[in-house]
Coordinates of C-alpha atoms in Angstrom, one line a residue:
Chain R
X1 CA 126.1 115.8 128.6
X2 CA 124.2 112.5 128.4
X3 CA 120.5 112.7 128.2
X4 CA 118.5 111.5 131.2
X5 CA 115.9 109.9 128.9
X6 CA 116.8 108.6 125.5
X7 CA 114.3 107.0 123.1
X8 CA 115.6 105.3 120.0
X9 CA 113.7 104.2 117.0
X10 CA 110.5 103.3 118.9
X11 CA 107.7 101.5 117.0
X12 CA 104.3 100.7 118.3
X13 CA 101.4 99.4 116.1
X14 CA 97.8 98.7 117.1
X15 CA 96.4 96.4 114.4
X16 CA 96.1 98.8 111.5
X17 CA 97.3 101.9 113.2
X18 CA 100.9 103.0 113.6
X19 CA 100.8 104.9 116.9
X20 CA 104.6 105.3 117.2
X21 CA 106.6 105.4 114.1
X22 CA 110.4 105.3 114.3
X23 CA 110.4 107.8 117.1
X24 CA 113.6 109.1 118.7
X25 CA 113.8 111.6 121.5
X26 CA 116.2 112.9 124.1
X27 CA 115.5 114.7 127.3
X28 CA 118.5 116.3 128.9
X29 CA 119.0 116.7 132.6
X30 CA 117.2 119.8 133.9
X31 CA 115.5 120.3 130.6
X32 CA 111.7 120.9 130.2
X33 CA 110.8 119.2 127.0
X34 CA 107.3 119.7 125.6
X35 CA 105.6 117.3 123.3
X36 CA 102.9 118.7 121.2
X37 CA 100.8 117.4 118.3
X38 CA 97.2 117.1 117.2
X39 CA 94.8 114.8 118.8
X40 CA 95.6 111.2 118.0
X41 CA 99.2 111.9 117.2
X42 CA 100.3 109.2 119.7
X43 CA 101.4 111.4 122.6
X44 CA 99.7 109.5 125.4
X45 CA 100.8 106.2 123.7
X46 CA 104.4 107.4 123.9
X47 CA 104.1 108.4 127.5
X48 CA 102.6 105.0 128.3
X49 CA 105.5 103.3 126.6
X50 CA 108.0 105.4 128.5
X51 CA 106.3 104.6 131.8
X52 CA 106.1 101.0 130.9
X53 CA 102.3 100.5 130.8
X54 CA 102.6 99.6 127.1
X55 CA 105.4 97.7 125.5
X56 CA 106.9 99.0 122.2
X57 CA 107.1 96.6 119.2
X58 CA 110.7 97.6 118.7
X59 CA 113.2 100.3 119.7
X60 CA 114.8 101.0 123.0
X61 CA 114.3 103.4 125.9
X62 CA 117.2 104.3 128.2
X63 CA 116.8 106.1 131.4
X64 CA 119.8 107.5 133.3
X65 CA 122.1 105.6 130.9
X66 CA 120.4 102.2 131.5
X67 CA 118.2 100.3 129.1
X68 CA 114.7 100.1 130.7
X69 CA 112.8 98.8 127.6
X70 CA 112.0 95.6 129.4
X71 CA 111.5 96.9 132.9
X72 CA 108.0 96.8 134.4
X73 CA 106.3 100.1 135.2
X74 CA 106.8 99.9 139.0
X75 CA 110.6 99.4 138.5
X76 CA 110.7 102.5 136.3
X77 CA 108.9 104.5 139.0
X78 CA 111.4 103.2 141.6
X79 CA 114.3 104.3 139.3
X80 CA 112.9 107.8 139.4
X81 CA 110.3 108.3 136.7
X82 CA 107.1 109.8 137.8
X83 CA 104.0 110.0 135.7
X84 CA 100.9 112.1 136.0
X85 CA 97.9 110.9 134.0
X86 CA 95.9 112.8 131.3
X87 CA 92.7 111.7 133.1
X88 CA 93.3 112.5 136.8
X89 CA 94.3 109.3 138.6
X90 CA 94.2 109.5 142.4
X91 CA 92.8 107.6 145.4
X92 CA 89.4 109.2 145.7
X93 CA 88.6 107.9 149.2
X94 CA 91.8 109.0 150.8
X95 CA 92.5 112.5 152.0
X96 CA 94.9 114.6 149.9
X97 CA 97.5 114.0 152.6
X98 CA 97.1 110.2 152.5
X99 CA 97.3 110.2 148.7
X100 CA 100.7 111.9 148.9
X101 CA 101.8 109.8 151.9
X102 CA 101.3 106.7 149.8
X103 CA 103.7 108.1 147.2
X104 CA 106.2 108.9 149.9
X105 CA 105.8 105.3 151.2
X106 CA 106.4 103.9 147.7
X107 CA 109.6 105.9 147.6
X108 CA 110.8 104.6 150.9
X109 CA 110.8 100.9 149.9
X110 CA 108.6 97.9 150.5
X111 CA 105.3 98.2 152.4
X112 CA 105.5 94.9 154.3
X113 CA 105.0 96.7 157.6
X114 CA 101.9 95.3 159.3
X115 CA 101.5 96.9 162.6
X116 CA 102.3 100.6 163.1
X117 CA 99.7 103.2 162.3
X118 CA 100.8 104.7 159.0
X119 CA 98.2 107.4 159.0
X120 CA 100.0 109.1 161.9
X121 CA 103.6 108.3 160.8
X122 CA 105.6 111.5 160.7
X123 CA 108.1 109.8 158.4
X124 CA 105.3 109.7 155.8
X125 CA 103.2 112.7 156.6
X126 CA 106.2 115.1 156.9
X127 CA 107.5 114.7 153.3
X128 CA 103.9 114.5 152.1
X129 CA 103.0 117.9 153.6
X130 CA 106.2 119.3 152.1
X131 CA 105.2 118.1 148.6
X132 CA 101.7 119.5 149.1
X133 CA 103.2 122.8 150.2
X134 CA 105.4 122.9 147.1
X135 CA 102.3 122.9 144.9
X136 CA 100.3 125.1 147.3
X137 CA 97.8 122.5 148.4
X138 CA 98.8 122.1 152.0
X139 CA 95.7 124.0 153.3
X140 CA 93.6 121.2 151.7
X141 CA 95.6 118.3 153.2
X142 CA 92.7 116.8 155.3
X143 CA 90.1 117.0 152.5
X144 CA 89.0 113.6 151.0
X145 CA 90.3 113.6 147.5
X146 CA 87.0 113.1 145.8
X147 CA 85.8 116.4 147.4
X148 CA 88.6 118.4 145.8
X149 CA 87.9 120.6 142.8
X150 CA 89.1 119.4 139.4
X151 CA 92.0 121.8 139.5
X152 CA 93.0 120.8 143.0
X153 CA 93.0 117.1 141.9
X154 CA 95.3 117.9 139.1
X155 CA 97.6 119.6 141.6
X156 CA 97.3 116.7 143.9
X157 CA 98.5 114.4 141.2
X158 CA 101.5 116.5 140.7
X159 CA 102.2 116.5 144.4
X160 CA 102.1 112.7 144.3
X161 CA 104.6 112.7 141.5
X162 CA 106.9 115.1 143.4
X163 CA 106.7 113.0 146.6
X164 CA 108.3 110.1 144.6
X165 CA 111.5 112.2 144.5
X166 CA 111.7 111.6 140.8
X167 CA 114.5 112.6 138.4
X168 CA 112.1 112.8 135.5
X169 CA 108.5 114.0 135.5
X170 CA 106.3 112.7 132.7
X171 CA 103.3 115.0 132.7
X172 CA 100.5 114.1 130.4
X173 CA 98.4 117.2 129.8
X174 CA 98.6 118.6 133.4
X175 CA 96.2 121.4 132.4
X176 CA 93.6 119.2 130.8
X177 CA 90.0 120.4 131.6
X178 CA 91.2 123.3 133.6
X179 CA 89.8 126.8 133.3
X180 CA 92.0 129.8 132.4
X181 CA 92.7 130.7 136.0
X182 CA 93.6 127.2 137.2
X183 CA 95.7 126.7 134.0
X184 CA 97.7 129.8 134.7
X185 CA 98.2 128.7 138.3
X186 CA 99.4 125.3 137.1
X187 CA 101.8 127.1 134.7
X188 CA 103.2 129.1 137.6
X189 CA 103.6 125.9 139.7
X190 CA 105.4 124.1 136.9
X191 CA 107.7 127.0 136.1
X192 CA 108.7 126.8 139.8
X193 CA 109.5 123.1 139.4
X194 CA 111.4 123.5 136.2
X195 CA 114.8 124.3 137.8
X196 CA 114.7 121.1 140.0
X197 CA 113.5 118.5 137.6
X198 CA 113.8 117.1 134.1
X199 CA 110.3 117.3 132.7
X200 CA 108.7 115.8 129.6
X201 CA 105.3 117.5 129.3
X202 CA 102.5 116.8 126.8
X203 CA 100.3 119.8 126.6
X204 CA 97.7 121.4 124.3
X205 CA 97.8 124.8 126.0
X206 CA 100.3 126.6 123.7
X207 CA 100.7 129.6 126.0
X208 CA 101.9 127.2 128.7
X209 CA 104.1 125.2 126.3
X210 CA 105.9 128.3 125.1
X211 CA 106.2 129.7 128.6
X212 CA 107.7 126.5 130.1
X213 CA 109.6 124.6 127.4
X214 CA 113.3 124.7 126.7
X215 CA 112.7 122.6 123.7
X216 CA 109.6 121.5 121.9
X217 CA 109.1 118.3 119.8
X218 CA 106.2 118.0 117.4
X219 CA 104.5 114.6 117.0
X220 CA 102.2 114.0 114.0
X221 CA 100.7 110.6 113.2
X222 CA 103.3 108.8 115.4
X223 CA 106.3 110.5 113.8
X224 CA 108.5 113.3 115.2
X225 CA 108.4 116.0 112.5
X226 CA 110.5 118.6 114.3
X227 CA 112.4 119.3 117.5
X228 CA 113.9 122.6 118.5
X229 CA 113.7 125.8 120.5
X230 CA 110.2 127.1 121.1
X231 CA 110.9 130.1 118.8
X232 CA 112.1 128.0 115.8
X233 CA 109.1 125.6 116.3
X234 CA 106.7 128.5 116.2
X235 CA 108.0 129.5 112.8
X236 CA 108.6 126.1 111.3
X237 CA 106.5 125.8 108.2
X238 CA 105.9 122.0 108.4
X239 CA 104.8 122.4 112.0
X240 CA 102.4 125.2 111.1
X241 CA 100.9 123.2 108.4
X242 CA 100.5 120.1 110.5
X243 CA 99.4 121.5 113.7
X244 CA 99.5 125.1 114.8
X245 CA 97.6 126.2 111.8
X246 CA 94.6 124.1 112.7
X247 CA 94.3 125.7 116.1
X248 CA 94.4 129.4 115.5
Chain O
X1 CA 101.3 122.2 160.6
X2 CA 103.0 119.3 162.3
X3 CA 100.0 119.0 164.6
X4 CA 97.6 119.0 161.7
X5 CA 99.5 116.4 159.7
X6 CA 100.3 114.1 162.6
X7 CA 97.3 114.0 164.9
X8 CA 98.0 111.8 167.8
X9 CA 95.7 108.9 168.7
X10 CA 92.7 110.0 170.6
X11 CA 90.7 107.5 172.6
X12 CA 87.5 109.5 172.6
X13 CA 87.6 109.9 168.8
X14 CA 88.2 106.1 168.5
X15 CA 85.3 105.4 170.8
X16 CA 83.0 107.7 168.9
X17 CA 83.5 105.6 165.8
X18 CA 83.8 102.1 167.3
X19 CA 81.7 101.9 170.5
X20 CA 79.2 99.4 169.0
X21 CA 81.7 96.6 168.7
X22 CA 82.6 97.0 172.4
X23 CA 78.9 96.7 173.2
X24 CA 78.5 93.7 170.9
X25 CA 81.5 91.9 172.3
X26 CA 80.3 92.5 175.9
X27 CA 76.9 91.2 174.9
X28 CA 78.4 88.1 173.3
X29 CA 80.4 87.5 176.5
X30 CA 77.1 87.6 178.5
X31 CA 75.3 85.0 176.3
X32 CA 76.3 82.0 178.5
X33 CA 75.0 83.8 181.6
X34 CA 71.8 84.6 179.9
X35 CA 71.5 81.1 178.5
X36 CA 71.9 79.7 182.0
X37 CA 69.4 82.1 183.5
X38 CA 66.8 81.3 180.9
X39 CA 67.7 77.6 180.9
X40 CA 68.2 77.8 177.1
X41 CA 71.5 76.0 176.3
X42 CA 70.6 76.2 172.6
X43 CA 71.6 79.9 172.7
X44 CA 75.2 78.9 173.3
X45 CA 75.2 76.6 170.3
X46 CA 73.6 79.3 168.2
X47 CA 76.0 82.0 169.2
X48 CA 79.0 79.8 168.9
X49 CA 78.0 79.5 165.2
X50 CA 77.5 83.3 165.0
X51 CA 80.9 84.0 166.6
X52 CA 82.8 81.5 164.3
X53 CA 81.0 82.9 161.2
X54 CA 81.9 86.4 162.5
X55 CA 85.6 85.5 162.4
X56 CA 85.3 84.3 158.8
X57 CA 83.3 87.4 157.8
X58 CA 85.9 89.7 159.4
X59 CA 88.7 87.9 157.6
X60 CA 86.8 87.9 154.3
X61 CA 86.1 91.5 154.6
X62 CA 89.8 92.3 154.8
X63 CA 90.1 91.3 151.2
X64 CA 86.5 92.1 150.2
X65 CA 85.9 95.5 151.8
X66 CA 89.5 96.7 151.9
X67 CA 91.0 94.9 149.0
X68 CA 88.0 94.9 146.6
X69 CA 88.3 91.2 146.1
X70 CA 85.1 89.2 146.0
X71 CA 86.2 85.8 147.1
X72 CA 83.9 82.8 146.8
X73 CA 86.4 80.3 148.2
X74 CA 86.3 81.2 151.8
X75 CA 84.1 78.3 152.7
X76 CA 86.7 76.1 151.0
X77 CA 89.5 77.7 153.1
X78 CA 87.3 77.3 156.2
X79 CA 87.0 73.6 155.3
X80 CA 90.7 73.2 154.9
X81 CA 91.2 74.4 158.5
X82 CA 88.3 72.2 159.7
X83 CA 89.5 69.1 158.0
X84 CA 93.1 69.6 159.2
X85 CA 91.9 69.3 162.8
X86 CA 89.4 66.5 162.1
X87 CA 91.8 64.4 160.1
X88 CA 94.6 64.7 162.6
X89 CA 92.1 63.8 165.4
X90 CA 91.0 60.8 163.2
X91 CA 94.5 59.4 163.0
X92 CA 95.1 60.0 166.6
X93 CA 91.9 58.1 167.5
X94 CA 92.6 55.2 165.0
X95 CA 96.3 55.3 166.0
X96 CA 97.2 55.3 162.3
X97 CA 99.5 57.6 160.4
X98 CA 98.5 60.4 158.0
X99 CA 99.7 59.3 154.5
X100 CA 101.6 56.6 156.4
X101 CA 104.0 59.3 157.6
X102 CA 102.8 61.4 160.5
X103 CA 100.9 60.4 163.6
X104 CA 97.7 62.2 164.3
X105 CA 97.1 64.5 167.3
X106 CA 94.2 65.4 169.5
X107 CA 96.2 68.4 170.8
X108 CA 94.7 71.6 169.4
X109 CA 97.9 73.5 170.3
X110 CA 99.4 71.6 167.4
X111 CA 96.5 71.1 165.0
X112 CA 95.1 74.7 165.2
X113 CA 98.4 76.4 164.1
X114 CA 98.6 73.7 161.4
X115 CA 95.1 74.5 160.2
X116 CA 96.1 78.1 160.1
X117 CA 99.2 77.3 158.0
X118 CA 97.4 74.9 155.7
X119 CA 94.7 77.4 154.9
X120 CA 97.3 80.0 154.4
X121 CA 99.2 77.8 152.0
X122 CA 96.1 76.9 150.0
X123 CA 95.1 80.6 149.8
X124 CA 98.6 81.6 148.7
X125 CA 98.8 78.9 146.0
X126 CA 95.4 79.6 144.6
X127 CA 95.9 83.4 145.0
X128 CA 99.0 83.3 142.8
X129 CA 96.6 82.3 139.9
X130 CA 93.3 84.0 140.9
X131 CA 94.8 87.4 141.8
X132 CA 96.1 87.9 138.3
X133 CA 92.5 88.4 137.3
X134 CA 90.0 90.9 138.6
X135 CA 86.3 91.6 138.9
X136 CA 84.0 88.9 137.6
X137 CA 86.9 86.7 136.6
X138 CA 88.3 86.7 140.1
X139 CA 84.9 85.7 141.4
X140 CA 84.6 82.8 138.9
X141 CA 88.1 81.5 139.6
X142 CA 87.7 81.5 143.3
X143 CA 84.4 79.8 142.9
X144 CA 86.1 77.1 140.7
X145 CA 88.8 76.6 143.4
X146 CA 86.1 76.3 146.0
X147 CA 84.4 73.6 144.0
X148 CA 87.7 71.8 143.6
X149 CA 88.3 71.8 147.4
X150 CA 84.7 70.7 147.9
X151 CA 85.0 67.7 145.6
X152 CA 88.4 66.9 146.9
X153 CA 87.0 66.3 150.4
X154 CA 84.0 64.5 149.0
X155 CA 86.4 62.2 147.3
X156 CA 88.3 61.3 150.5
X157 CA 86.4 58.1 151.4
X158 CA 88.8 57.4 154.2
X159 CA 87.7 60.6 155.9
X160 CA 83.9 60.0 155.5
X161 CA 83.6 61.4 152.0
X162 CA 80.2 63.0 151.5
X163 CA 79.0 62.0 154.9
X164 CA 81.6 64.0 156.7
X165 CA 84.0 63.2 159.4
X166 CA 83.2 62.8 163.1
X167 CA 85.8 63.8 165.6
X168 CA 85.9 60.9 168.1
X169 CA 89.2 61.8 169.8
X170 CA 89.0 64.0 173.0
X171 CA 90.4 67.3 171.8
X172 CA 92.3 69.4 174.1
X173 CA 94.5 72.5 173.9
X174 CA 97.8 71.6 175.5
X175 CA 96.8 70.8 179.1
X176 CA 93.4 72.6 178.9
X177 CA 90.1 71.1 178.1
X178 CA 88.4 73.7 176.0
X179 CA 85.7 71.5 174.4
X180 CA 83.2 72.1 177.2
X181 CA 80.4 74.0 175.5
X182 CA 80.6 77.2 177.6
X183 CA 84.4 77.2 177.8
X184 CA 84.6 76.7 174.1
X185 CA 82.3 79.6 173.5
X186 CA 84.5 81.9 175.5
X187 CA 87.5 80.7 173.5
X188 CA 85.7 81.5 170.3
X189 CA 84.7 85.0 171.5
X190 CA 88.4 85.5 172.5
X191 CA 89.6 84.5 169.0
X192 CA 87.0 86.9 167.5
X193 CA 88.2 89.7 169.6
X194 CA 91.8 89.1 168.7
X195 CA 90.9 88.8 165.0
X196 CA 89.1 92.2 165.1
X197 CA 92.1 93.8 166.9
X198 CA 94.7 92.3 164.4
X199 CA 92.7 93.3 161.3
X200 CA 92.1 96.8 162.8
X201 CA 95.9 97.2 163.1
X202 CA 96.5 95.8 159.6
X203 CA 94.1 98.1 157.7
X204 CA 95.9 101.2 159.0
X205 CA 99.5 99.9 158.6
X206 CA 101.6 100.6 155.5
X207 CA 100.6 97.2 154.2
X208 CA 96.9 97.8 154.7
X209 CA 97.0 101.2 153.1
X210 CA 98.6 99.8 150.0
X211 CA 95.9 97.2 149.9
X212 CA 93.2 99.8 150.1
X213 CA 94.8 102.0 147.6
X214 CA 95.1 99.0 145.2
X215 CA 91.3 98.5 145.4
X216 CA 90.7 102.1 144.6
X217 CA 93.1 102.6 141.7
X218 CA 95.5 99.8 140.9
X219 CA 97.0 101.6 137.9
X220 CA 98.0 104.5 140.2
X221 CA 99.6 102.2 142.7
X222 CA 101.8 100.7 139.9
X223 CA 102.7 104.2 138.7
X224 CA 103.8 105.1 142.2
X225 CA 106.3 102.2 142.0
X226 CA 104.4 99.6 144.0
X227 CA 103.9 96.2 142.5
X228 CA 100.3 95.3 143.8
X229 CA 100.3 91.5 143.2
X230 CA 102.5 90.6 146.2
X231 CA 100.5 92.8 148.5
X232 CA 97.2 91.3 147.4
X233 CA 98.7 87.9 147.7
X234 CA 99.8 88.5 151.2
X235 CA 96.4 89.9 152.1
X236 CA 94.6 86.9 150.6
X237 CA 96.9 84.5 152.5
X238 CA 96.3 86.3 155.8
X239 CA 92.6 86.3 155.2
X240 CA 92.7 82.6 154.3
X241 CA 94.8 81.7 157.3
X242 CA 92.4 83.3 159.8
X243 CA 89.5 81.7 157.9
X244 CA 91.2 78.3 158.3
X245 CA 91.6 79.0 162.1
X246 CA 87.8 79.6 162.2
X247 CA 87.3 76.3 160.5
X248 CA 89.5 74.6 163.1
X249 CA 87.4 76.1 165.8
X250 CA 84.3 74.8 164.0
X251 CA 85.6 71.3 163.8
X252 CA 86.6 71.3 167.5
X253 CA 83.3 72.9 168.6
X254 CA 81.0 70.5 166.8
X255 CA 83.3 67.5 166.7
X256 CA 82.2 67.1 163.1
X257 CA 83.0 68.4 159.7
X258 CA 81.3 67.7 156.4
X259 CA 81.8 68.8 152.8
X260 CA 78.6 70.9 153.2
X261 CA 80.7 73.3 155.3
X262 CA 82.7 73.9 152.1
X263 CA 79.7 74.5 149.8
X264 CA 79.8 77.5 147.6
X265 CA 76.5 78.6 149.0
X266 CA 78.2 79.0 152.3
X267 CA 80.9 81.1 150.6
X268 CA 78.1 83.3 149.3
X269 CA 76.6 83.6 152.8
X270 CA 79.9 85.0 154.1
X271 CA 79.9 87.7 151.4
X272 CA 76.3 88.5 152.4
X273 CA 77.3 88.7 156.1
X274 CA 80.1 91.2 155.3
X275 CA 77.8 93.3 153.1
X276 CA 74.9 93.2 155.6
X277 CA 77.1 94.3 158.4
X278 CA 79.1 96.9 156.6
X279 CA 82.3 96.6 154.7
X280 CA 83.6 100.0 155.7
X281 CA 84.6 98.9 159.2
X282 CA 86.7 96.0 160.3
X283 CA 84.0 94.9 162.8
X284 CA 81.0 95.6 160.5
X285 CA 80.7 92.0 159.3
X286 CA 80.3 90.8 162.9
X287 CA 76.9 92.6 163.0
X288 CA 76.0 91.0 159.6
X289 CA 77.1 87.5 160.8
X290 CA 75.0 87.7 164.0
X291 CA 71.9 89.0 162.2
X292 CA 72.4 86.3 159.5
X293 CA 72.6 83.5 162.1
X294 CA 69.7 84.8 164.1
X295 CA 67.4 85.2 161.1
X296 CA 68.5 81.8 159.8
X297 CA 67.5 80.3 163.2
X298 CA 64.3 82.1 164.0
X299 CA 62.6 82.9 160.7
X300 CA 61.9 79.2 160.0
X301 CA 59.8 79.0 163.1
X302 CA 57.4 81.6 161.6
X303 CA 57.2 80.2 158.1
X304 CA 58.7 77.3 156.2
X305 CA 59.3 79.8 153.3
X306 CA 61.6 81.7 155.6
X307 CA 64.1 82.5 152.8
X308 CA 61.6 84.9 151.3
X309 CA 61.4 87.3 154.2
X310 CA 65.2 86.7 154.7
X311 CA 65.8 87.8 151.1
X312 CA 63.6 90.9 151.6
X313 CA 65.6 91.9 154.7
X314 CA 68.8 91.6 152.7
X315 CA 67.5 93.6 149.8
X316 CA 66.2 96.3 152.0
X317 CA 69.4 96.7 153.9
X318 CA 71.5 96.7 150.7
X319 CA 69.2 99.3 149.1
X320 CA 68.6 101.6 152.0
X321 CA 71.9 101.2 153.9
X322 CA 74.7 101.4 151.5
X323 CA 77.1 101.0 154.4
X324 CA 75.3 98.0 155.9
X325 CA 74.2 97.8 159.5
X326 CA 77.0 100.1 160.5
X327 CA 74.9 102.8 158.7
X328 CA 72.0 102.4 161.1
X329 CA 74.4 103.5 163.9
X330 CA 75.2 106.6 161.9
X331 CA 78.8 105.8 161.8
X332 CA 79.6 106.0 158.1
X333 CA 81.8 109.0 157.8
X334 CA 80.4 111.9 155.9
X335 CA 82.2 112.4 152.7
X336 CA 82.9 116.1 153.0
X337 CA 84.0 116.1 156.6
X338 CA 87.7 116.3 157.1
X339 CA 89.0 113.4 159.0
X340 CA 92.3 112.6 160.5
X341 CA 92.4 108.9 159.5
X342 CA 93.5 109.6 156.0
X343 CA 90.4 108.0 154.5
X344 CA 87.2 106.2 155.2
X345 CA 88.3 103.4 157.6

């Protein structure tokens, strides 16, 4: 089976700091792959390079068998890569439904349509409501996004990603800043999505990581120090020393 | 659920949010009658100015209020439209050829669409450069382009240079004489009405929603797979085109255009009009433009230092009415209320 996402020998340096150091990584179709590592290990930098917001200094990124290293971010999204941000990134003045409708619209092609009322377009609102229902936010569809709770905004971001009908979800700490209850709900939502999507997830919540991931990769100071099944990662001595040990 | 997600258009809901503009347009339509009754033809002149500035303010607000782009070159784009009409009329009157190539025309049915297209072209060309920047840099670059346009027309000695260009030809629109003061005023009100209607459609179309989303969170728009530049460019070109059309009306109405119409101070005035009126509604800037023109006309009769009270009025409105004059009418949507429009219009 060929990987849906394949990262080969990626380097990224910020003046003195090596943020990504000879990093290689594969995400297989249908796999949930977790990326863990201490703060400052370069996880978000890696996600940003995968999504295209940052350009790597060297190395290649292939997505669905195609080299996308030079593709701009919006092209990568069109190809089926959907990112959720570590710091919630939504449209605060739109309703939850309108936020997701925009994602549907992006997925349907260009937006050079100047006349028809898009707020009331069933071709947009239908799939948007479906995505909201999938993550259990449909009852909040008409609420302006800035009035949603933090947990709901994280869910909304996920709904926007789903509405893009992606083949790969890049989730950058989807549980960041959530309380225990919201975090558990998000874990349940994600385990429901697992079977339908390939997922690369960055997460600090170890309960969630070990509950969701098929494989776990450990990133320390820009280098991948281990990749494997959750159980073997949990017992890996180098990982314990570098990371897990600090947290418990 | 389908009902909830796809509410149908409701006239009463629309009226609840937009009745003031119907009132304002009706009042504007009555100005000539009132002017005749009170034997005060100056009123028509004054309101022609207010109506033409309203068109610019509405067009500007499309990129300002909905696109988050503070443009200081809309007086320049206005000037491009105005000079297009004036220069073509000049060549028609002199029976010479523009650049030795094209004959001039006194037919507005030709020169007005040309003014629209020329302003659109200038907006698009400058937009390609300026829209790659944002925030303060965007303001400074548009200001620089405005000054370039200003000095360009100052430098055209053939067309009056600094003194401006008088339209001596008898302008007409196809077979209609529209330059009679009252007729012309009604034409301007008609163009304003059409402008409001078109922009009201635009801001809730797919295109308009992308523009509004871009101003809220451009990074997110990119991450959804939408390249924002082409949408911002299109919006800027449309806004510029309508502004050029307003300039064409200006040149026909006064039979005169001068570089002072392109000054950057005027560009700032347009921004003030939009902010005063309220950027959250397509028609909000109309209120701002009318108030602006009235204050500008009547305050000087009370005091020669009229700009002082004028400034105080602007400061008070901006401080106490964050949504502009639209706020006085209680029409800014409450944030927590659910609404079916998908966002603050």
